[in-house]
Coordinates of C-alpha atoms and ligand atoms in Angstrom, one line a residue:
M1 CA 74.8 -84.0 -16.0
P2 CA 76.0 -80.5 -16.9
A3 CA 73.5 -77.8 -15.8
Q4 CA 73.1 -76.4 -19.3
N5 CA 71.7 -79.7 -20.5
L6 CA 68.9 -79.7 -18.0
L7 CA 65.4 -79.5 -19.5
T8 CA 63.4 -76.6 -18.3
N9 CA 59.7 -76.8 -17.5
S10 CA 59.0 -75.0 -20.7
D11 CA 61.0 -77.7 -22.6
I12 CA 59.0 -80.4 -20.8
A13 CA 55.7 -78.7 -21.7
E14 CA 56.7 -78.8 -25.3
L15 CA 57.7 -82.4 -25.1
L16 CA 54.4 -83.3 -23.5
A17 CA 52.5 -81.4 -26.2
I18 CA 54.4 -83.2 -28.9
A19 CA 53.9 -86.6 -27.2
S20 CA 50.1 -85.9 -27.0
E21 CA 49.9 -85.6 -30.7
S22 CA 50.7 -89.2 -31.3
A23 CA 49.2 -90.7 -28.2
K24 CA 45.9 -92.5 -27.9
Q25 CA 43.1 -91.5 -25.5
P26 CA 43.0 -91.2 -22.5
L27 CA 46.8 -90.6 -22.5
Q28 CA 46.5 -87.9 -25.2
K29 CA 44.2 -85.8 -23.0
A30 CA 46.4 -86.4 -19.9
L31 CA 49.6 -85.3 -21.8
R32 CA 47.9 -82.2 -23.3
R33 CA 46.7 -81.2 -19.8
A34 CA 50.1 -81.8 -18.3
S35 CA 51.6 -79.7 -21.0
R36 CA 49.5 -76.7 -19.8
K37 CA 50.0 -77.5 -16.1
A38 CA 53.8 -77.6 -16.5
F39 CA 53.7 -73.8 -16.8
L40 CA 52.3 -73.7 -13.2
W41 CA 54.9 -76.0 -11.5
P42 CA 56.6 -74.0 -8.8
E43 CA 60.0 -75.7 -9.3
E44 CA 62.1 -76.9 -12.2
A45 CA 61.2 -80.6 -12.5
A46 CA 64.8 -81.4 -13.5
Q47 CA 66.1 -80.0 -10.3
M48 CA 63.7 -82.1 -8.3
I49 CA 65.0 -85.2 -10.0
Q50 CA 68.6 -84.1 -9.1
Q51 CA 67.4 -83.9 -5.5
D52 CA 66.1 -87.4 -5.8
R53 CA 62.5 -86.2 -5.4
S54 CA 59.4 -87.6 -7.1
L55 CA 57.7 -85.5 -9.7
E56 CA 54.4 -86.7 -8.2
E57 CA 54.9 -83.8 -5.7
L58 CA 53.9 -81.6 -8.6
P59 CA 50.2 -80.8 -9.1
G60 CA 48.7 -83.0 -11.8
V61 CA 51.6 -85.5 -12.1
G62 CA 50.8 -89.1 -11.3
P63 CA 52.9 -92.3 -11.6
S64 CA 52.8 -92.6 -15.4
L65 CA 53.7 -88.9 -16.1
N66 CA 56.4 -89.2 -13.4
R67 CA 57.9 -92.1 -15.4
I68 CA 57.7 -90.4 -18.8
I69 CA 59.1 -87.0 -17.7
G70 CA 61.7 -88.7 -15.5
R71 CA 63.1 -90.5 -18.6
W72 CA 63.3 -87.3 -20.5
I73 CA 65.1 -85.5 -17.7
Q74 CA 67.6 -88.4 -17.4
D75 CA 68.3 -88.6 -21.1
P76 CA 67.1 -85.3 -22.7
P77 CA 65.8 -85.5 -26.2
D78 CA 66.1 -82.6 -28.6
V79 CA 63.4 -80.0 -28.0
P80 CA 62.2 -78.3 -31.2
K81 CA 61.2 -74.7 -31.2
P82 CA 57.6 -74.5 -30.2
P83 CA 55.1 -73.8 -33.0
E84 CA 53.4 -70.4 -32.8
I85 CA 50.4 -71.7 -31.0
R86 CA 52.6 -72.6 -28.0
A87 CA 55.3 -70.0 -28.4
G88 CA 56.1 -67.1 -26.0
F89 CA 54.6 -68.4 -22.8
F90 CA 56.4 -67.9 -19.4
T91 CA 56.5 -70.6 -16.9
A92 CA 55.8 -69.8 -13.2
V93 CA 59.5 -70.6 -12.4
R94 CA 60.7 -68.2 -15.1
A95 CA 58.3 -65.4 -14.0
A96 CA 59.4 -65.8 -10.4
E97 CA 63.1 -65.6 -11.5
I98 CA 62.4 -62.3 -13.4
L99 CA 60.6 -60.9 -10.4
A100 CA 63.2 -62.0 -7.9
D101 CA 65.6 -59.6 -9.6
N102 CA 63.1 -56.8 -9.2
P103 CA 61.2 -57.4 -5.9
S104 CA 59.8 -53.9 -5.8
W105 CA 57.5 -54.8 -8.7
L106 CA 55.7 -57.5 -6.9
H107 CA 55.5 -55.6 -3.7
G108 CA 54.4 -52.4 -5.4
V109 CA 51.3 -53.9 -7.0
K110 CA 48.2 -52.2 -5.5
G111 CA 45.5 -54.1 -7.3
D112 CA 44.3 -56.7 -9.8
L113 CA 42.0 -55.5 -12.6
Q114 CA 40.4 -58.6 -14.0
M115 CA 38.6 -61.4 -12.1
H116 CA 35.4 -63.4 -12.1
T117 CA 33.1 -64.4 -9.2
L118 CA 30.0 -66.6 -8.7
W119 CA 28.1 -63.9 -10.4
S120 CA 29.4 -65.3 -13.8
D121 CA 31.8 -68.2 -14.2
G122 CA 34.0 -67.8 -11.1
T123 CA 34.1 -70.2 -8.2
A124 CA 34.1 -67.8 -5.3
S125 CA 32.2 -64.8 -3.9
I126 CA 33.1 -61.2 -4.1
E127 CA 34.0 -61.2 -0.5
E128 CA 36.3 -64.3 -0.8
M129 CA 38.1 -62.7 -3.7
A130 CA 38.5 -59.5 -1.7
Q131 CA 39.9 -61.4 1.3
A132 CA 42.4 -63.1 -1.0
A133 CA 43.5 -59.8 -2.4
V134 CA 43.9 -58.3 1.1
A135 CA 46.1 -61.3 1.9
R136 CA 48.3 -60.3 -1.0
G137 CA 48.6 -56.8 0.3
Y138 CA 46.5 -55.1 -2.4
E139 CA 44.5 -51.9 -1.9
Y140 CA 41.8 -52.7 -4.5
I141 CA 40.4 -55.2 -7.0
A142 CA 38.1 -54.8 -9.9
I143 CA 35.3 -57.3 -10.2
T144 CA 34.9 -58.0 -13.9
D145 CA 32.2 -60.6 -14.3
H146 CA 31.1 -61.3 -17.9
A147 CA 28.5 -59.2 -19.4
K148 CA 25.2 -60.6 -20.7
G149 CA 26.3 -61.2 -24.3
L150 CA 28.5 -64.1 -23.2
K151 CA 25.8 -66.5 -22.2
I152 CA 28.2 -69.5 -22.1
A153 CA 30.1 -67.8 -19.2
G154 CA 27.0 -66.8 -17.3
G155 CA 27.1 -63.2 -18.4
I156 CA 25.1 -60.8 -16.3
D157 CA 22.6 -58.1 -17.4
E158 CA 22.0 -54.5 -16.3
S159 CA 19.7 -55.4 -13.5
Q160 CA 22.1 -58.1 -12.1
V161 CA 24.9 -55.5 -12.3
A162 CA 22.8 -53.2 -10.2
T163 CA 22.2 -56.0 -7.6
Q164 CA 25.9 -56.9 -7.7
A165 CA 26.6 -53.2 -6.8
E166 CA 24.6 -53.7 -3.6
E167 CA 26.7 -56.7 -2.6
I168 CA 29.9 -54.8 -3.4
A169 CA 28.8 -51.9 -1.2
L170 CA 28.2 -54.3 1.6
V171 CA 31.7 -55.9 1.2
N172 CA 33.3 -52.5 1.1
A173 CA 31.4 -51.4 4.2
A174 CA 32.5 -54.5 6.0
M175 CA 36.1 -53.9 5.0
A176 CA 36.1 -50.2 5.9
S177 CA 37.3 -51.0 9.4
T178 CA 40.3 -53.0 8.3
A179 CA 43.8 -51.7 9.2
K180 CA 44.7 -50.9 5.5
P181 CA 42.2 -49.3 3.2
F182 CA 40.7 -51.7 0.7
R183 CA 38.2 -51.2 -1.9
V184 CA 36.3 -53.5 -4.4
L185 CA 35.8 -51.6 -7.6
R186 CA 32.8 -52.2 -9.8
S187 CA 33.7 -53.2 -13.3
I188 CA 32.6 -55.7 -16.0
E189 CA 34.1 -57.7 -18.8
L190 CA 32.1 -56.1 -21.6
N191 CA 31.6 -58.5 -24.5
L192 CA 32.6 -56.7 -27.7
S193 CA 31.2 -57.6 -31.1
P194 CA 33.7 -57.9 -33.9
S195 CA 32.8 -54.3 -34.8
G196 CA 33.9 -53.1 -31.4
A197 CA 30.4 -52.5 -29.9
G198 CA 29.5 -53.5 -26.4
D199 CA 26.6 -55.6 -25.2
M200 CA 25.4 -53.4 -22.3
E201 CA 23.5 -50.1 -22.0
P202 CA 26.0 -47.2 -21.9
A203 CA 24.2 -45.7 -18.9
A204 CA 24.8 -48.9 -16.9
L205 CA 28.4 -48.9 -17.8
A206 CA 28.8 -45.2 -16.9
R207 CA 27.8 -46.2 -13.3
L208 CA 30.7 -48.6 -13.0
D209 CA 34.1 -47.6 -11.6
L210 CA 35.8 -48.8 -14.8
V211 CA 35.1 -50.9 -17.8
L212 CA 37.1 -53.7 -19.5
G213 CA 36.0 -54.8 -22.9
C214 CA 37.0 -58.0 -24.7
F215 CA 36.4 -59.8 -27.9
H216 CA 35.1 -63.4 -27.6
S217 CA 33.9 -64.1 -31.1
A218 CA 35.3 -64.5 -34.6
L219 CA 38.7 -65.2 -32.9
R220 CA 40.0 -67.5 -35.6
K221 CA 40.0 -65.1 -38.5
K222 CA 43.2 -65.1 -40.5
E223 CA 42.8 -61.7 -42.1
D224 CA 44.2 -58.5 -40.5
Q225 CA 41.8 -57.3 -37.7
T226 CA 43.2 -53.8 -37.1
E227 CA 39.9 -52.1 -37.7
R228 CA 38.1 -54.0 -35.0
Y229 CA 40.7 -53.0 -32.5
L230 CA 40.6 -49.3 -33.5
A231 CA 36.8 -49.4 -33.2
A232 CA 37.0 -51.0 -29.8
L233 CA 39.4 -48.4 -28.5
R234 CA 37.1 -45.6 -29.9
N235 CA 34.2 -47.2 -28.1
P236 CA 33.5 -44.4 -25.5
D237 CA 32.2 -46.9 -22.9
L238 CA 35.5 -48.8 -22.2
Q239 CA 38.8 -47.8 -20.8
I240 CA 40.7 -51.1 -20.9
L241 CA 41.0 -53.5 -23.9
G242 CA 41.3 -56.9 -22.4
H243 CA 43.1 -60.1 -23.6
P244 CA 43.6 -58.3 -27.0
R245 CA 44.8 -61.2 -29.2
G246 CA 42.5 -63.9 -27.9
R247 CA 45.2 -66.5 -28.0
I248 CA 45.1 -69.6 -25.8
Y249 CA 48.0 -72.0 -25.3
N250 CA 47.9 -74.9 -27.7
F251 CA 44.3 -74.1 -28.6
R252 CA 44.0 -70.8 -30.5
L253 CA 46.5 -68.5 -32.1
G254 CA 44.6 -65.4 -31.7
L255 CA 44.1 -62.5 -34.1
T256 CA 46.6 -60.4 -36.1
A257 CA 46.6 -56.7 -36.5
D258 CA 48.8 -53.7 -37.2
W259 CA 49.6 -53.5 -33.5
R260 CA 51.6 -50.3 -33.9
R261 CA 48.5 -48.5 -35.0
V262 CA 46.4 -50.1 -32.3
F263 CA 48.9 -49.1 -29.5
D264 CA 49.4 -45.6 -31.0
L265 CA 45.6 -45.0 -30.9
A266 CA 45.5 -46.4 -27.3
A267 CA 48.2 -43.9 -26.4
E268 CA 46.4 -41.1 -28.1
L269 CA 43.1 -41.8 -26.3
D270 CA 45.0 -42.5 -23.1
K271 CA 43.3 -45.9 -22.8
A272 CA 44.9 -49.1 -21.6
V273 CA 45.6 -52.4 -23.2
E274 CA 45.7 -55.5 -21.0
I275 CA 48.2 -58.1 -20.2
D276 CA 45.8 -60.9 -19.2
A277 CA 48.1 -62.9 -16.9
Y278 CA 46.1 -66.1 -16.9
P279 CA 48.9 -68.7 -17.7
D280 CA 47.1 -70.1 -20.8
R281 CA 46.5 -66.7 -22.2
Q282 CA 49.5 -64.4 -21.4
D283 CA 47.8 -61.9 -23.8
L284 CA 49.2 -59.4 -24.8
S285 CA 52.2 -61.7 -25.4
G286 CA 55.7 -60.5 -24.6
D287 CA 56.5 -59.4 -28.2
L288 CA 53.4 -57.2 -28.2
V289 CA 54.0 -55.8 -24.8
K290 CA 57.3 -54.6 -26.2
L291 CA 55.5 -52.8 -29.0
A292 CA 53.0 -51.3 -26.5
A293 CA 55.8 -50.1 -24.3
K294 CA 57.4 -48.4 -27.3
A295 CA 54.1 -46.7 -28.1
G296 CA 53.9 -45.5 -24.5
C297 CA 50.3 -46.6 -24.0
R298 CA 49.0 -47.6 -20.6
I299 CA 49.1 -51.2 -19.6
S300 CA 46.6 -52.9 -17.3
I301 CA 47.4 -56.3 -15.7
G302 CA 44.5 -58.6 -14.9
T303 CA 44.9 -62.2 -13.7
D304 CA 41.5 -63.2 -15.1
S305 CA 41.2 -65.2 -11.9
H306 CA 38.2 -67.5 -11.6
G307 CA 39.0 -68.3 -7.9
P308 CA 41.1 -66.9 -5.1
S309 CA 44.2 -69.1 -5.7
Q310 CA 44.6 -67.7 -9.1
L311 CA 45.4 -64.1 -8.0
R312 CA 49.0 -65.3 -7.9
F313 CA 49.0 -65.3 -11.7
M314 CA 49.8 -61.6 -11.3
E315 CA 53.5 -62.7 -11.5
F316 CA 53.1 -63.8 -15.2
G317 CA 51.9 -60.4 -16.1
L318 CA 54.4 -58.5 -14.1
A319 CA 57.3 -60.5 -15.5
S320 CA 56.1 -59.9 -19.0
A321 CA 55.9 -56.1 -18.5
L322 CA 59.3 -56.1 -16.8
L323 CA 61.0 -58.0 -19.6
A324 CA 59.4 -55.8 -22.2
G325 CA 60.7 -52.7 -20.6
V326 CA 57.3 -51.2 -19.7
K327 CA 57.8 -48.1 -17.4
R328 CA 56.2 -48.5 -14.0
D329 CA 54.2 -45.3 -14.4
R330 CA 52.4 -46.7 -17.5
I331 CA 51.0 -49.6 -15.5
L332 CA 47.6 -49.1 -13.9
N333 CA 48.2 -51.6 -11.2
F334 CA 50.8 -49.4 -9.5
M335 CA 48.3 -46.6 -9.1
T336 CA 46.4 -46.0 -5.9
A337 CA 42.6 -46.5 -6.2
E338 CA 42.2 -42.8 -6.2
E339 CA 44.7 -42.3 -9.1
L340 CA 43.0 -45.1 -11.0
L341 CA 39.6 -43.6 -10.7
N342 CA 40.9 -40.1 -11.6
W343 CA 42.4 -41.7 -14.7
V344 CA 39.0 -43.3 -15.6
G345 CA 37.3 -40.0 -15.1
S346 CA 39.7 -38.2 -17.4
V347 CA 39.4 -40.9 -20.1
R348 CA 35.6 -40.6 -19.9
E349 CA 35.7 -36.8 -20.2
R350 CA 38.0 -37.1 -23.2
S351 CA 35.6 -39.6 -24.8
A352 CA 32.6 -37.3 -24.1
R353 CA 34.4 -34.4 -25.8
R354 CA 35.2 -36.5 -28.8
S355 CA 31.6 -37.6 -29.3
V356 CA 30.4 -34.0 -29.1
A357 CA 33.1 -32.8 -31.6
Ligands
ZN1 ZN1 37.3 -62.9 -21.6

């Protein structure tokens, strides 16, 4: 079989999604799930078959999926162009290839700027997330548990944020003696209303090291949403606009806007827009990262990890930024903790001046 005819994991993901549409339960659910999981497979399935290996080595692949996918690989069907709801997502294999050509990017990352812990909907403690980040060679992480407005994700209120600060201080004190300096930064995933307002007291937010703000409601609107993005960026309490489109693989398209205006305003205010590197999100998507790169605004990469093993999703975000031509000095994650905090300080000062003027 000539190499150019090999199905990629991304092709297989699309075939699985298409097959799920005409399948009966419980197969339908299994195929849909496998379509998402294919993006995480660490190797090309087609190459595994060439090596006479079973696809059951792959997470989430059992005997029946092994048979179905194996047949496709042996006799590749046509793979149509994915519909928009599944278009423009990197596979782990593709992201790793892109990074292999630029190893300094992966090694240069100093921190991860979005993750959740047991305080909201994560599965691990702050300390466990910190240890996992140290193992990756990071100098800092930002803990961004959900704010109180997002009840479904266990959002925390002002007093819980204050208690969380005590825990973070303890973790930081315990880690102060490690060989390489490491710091847990206090942050939050502020829940933004469609008008760009946050759900927490500004005074509580001002005590955090940095603030990420995200939309979680009215995400299926078809009309242009430029105004909500401009309002969110002008919100003086936040520095990073997280998972801007609100898209989710094979589930939700996300919002549309005049992105040039959005990124121009971000550049003018020196605020950052996020590449949420969670595989199902990859939001900003590659096409929008390109526009953001052109506008010259700052980019923050957050894995949106809900457990320690997900910190590796950083690769999806880095690959997207690399491919879009984002300059390294525009990416927050390459800053030291000190540089990052200085930037937050200057953005806050600028916001304060604007509100006085
Ligand atoms: Zn979110």
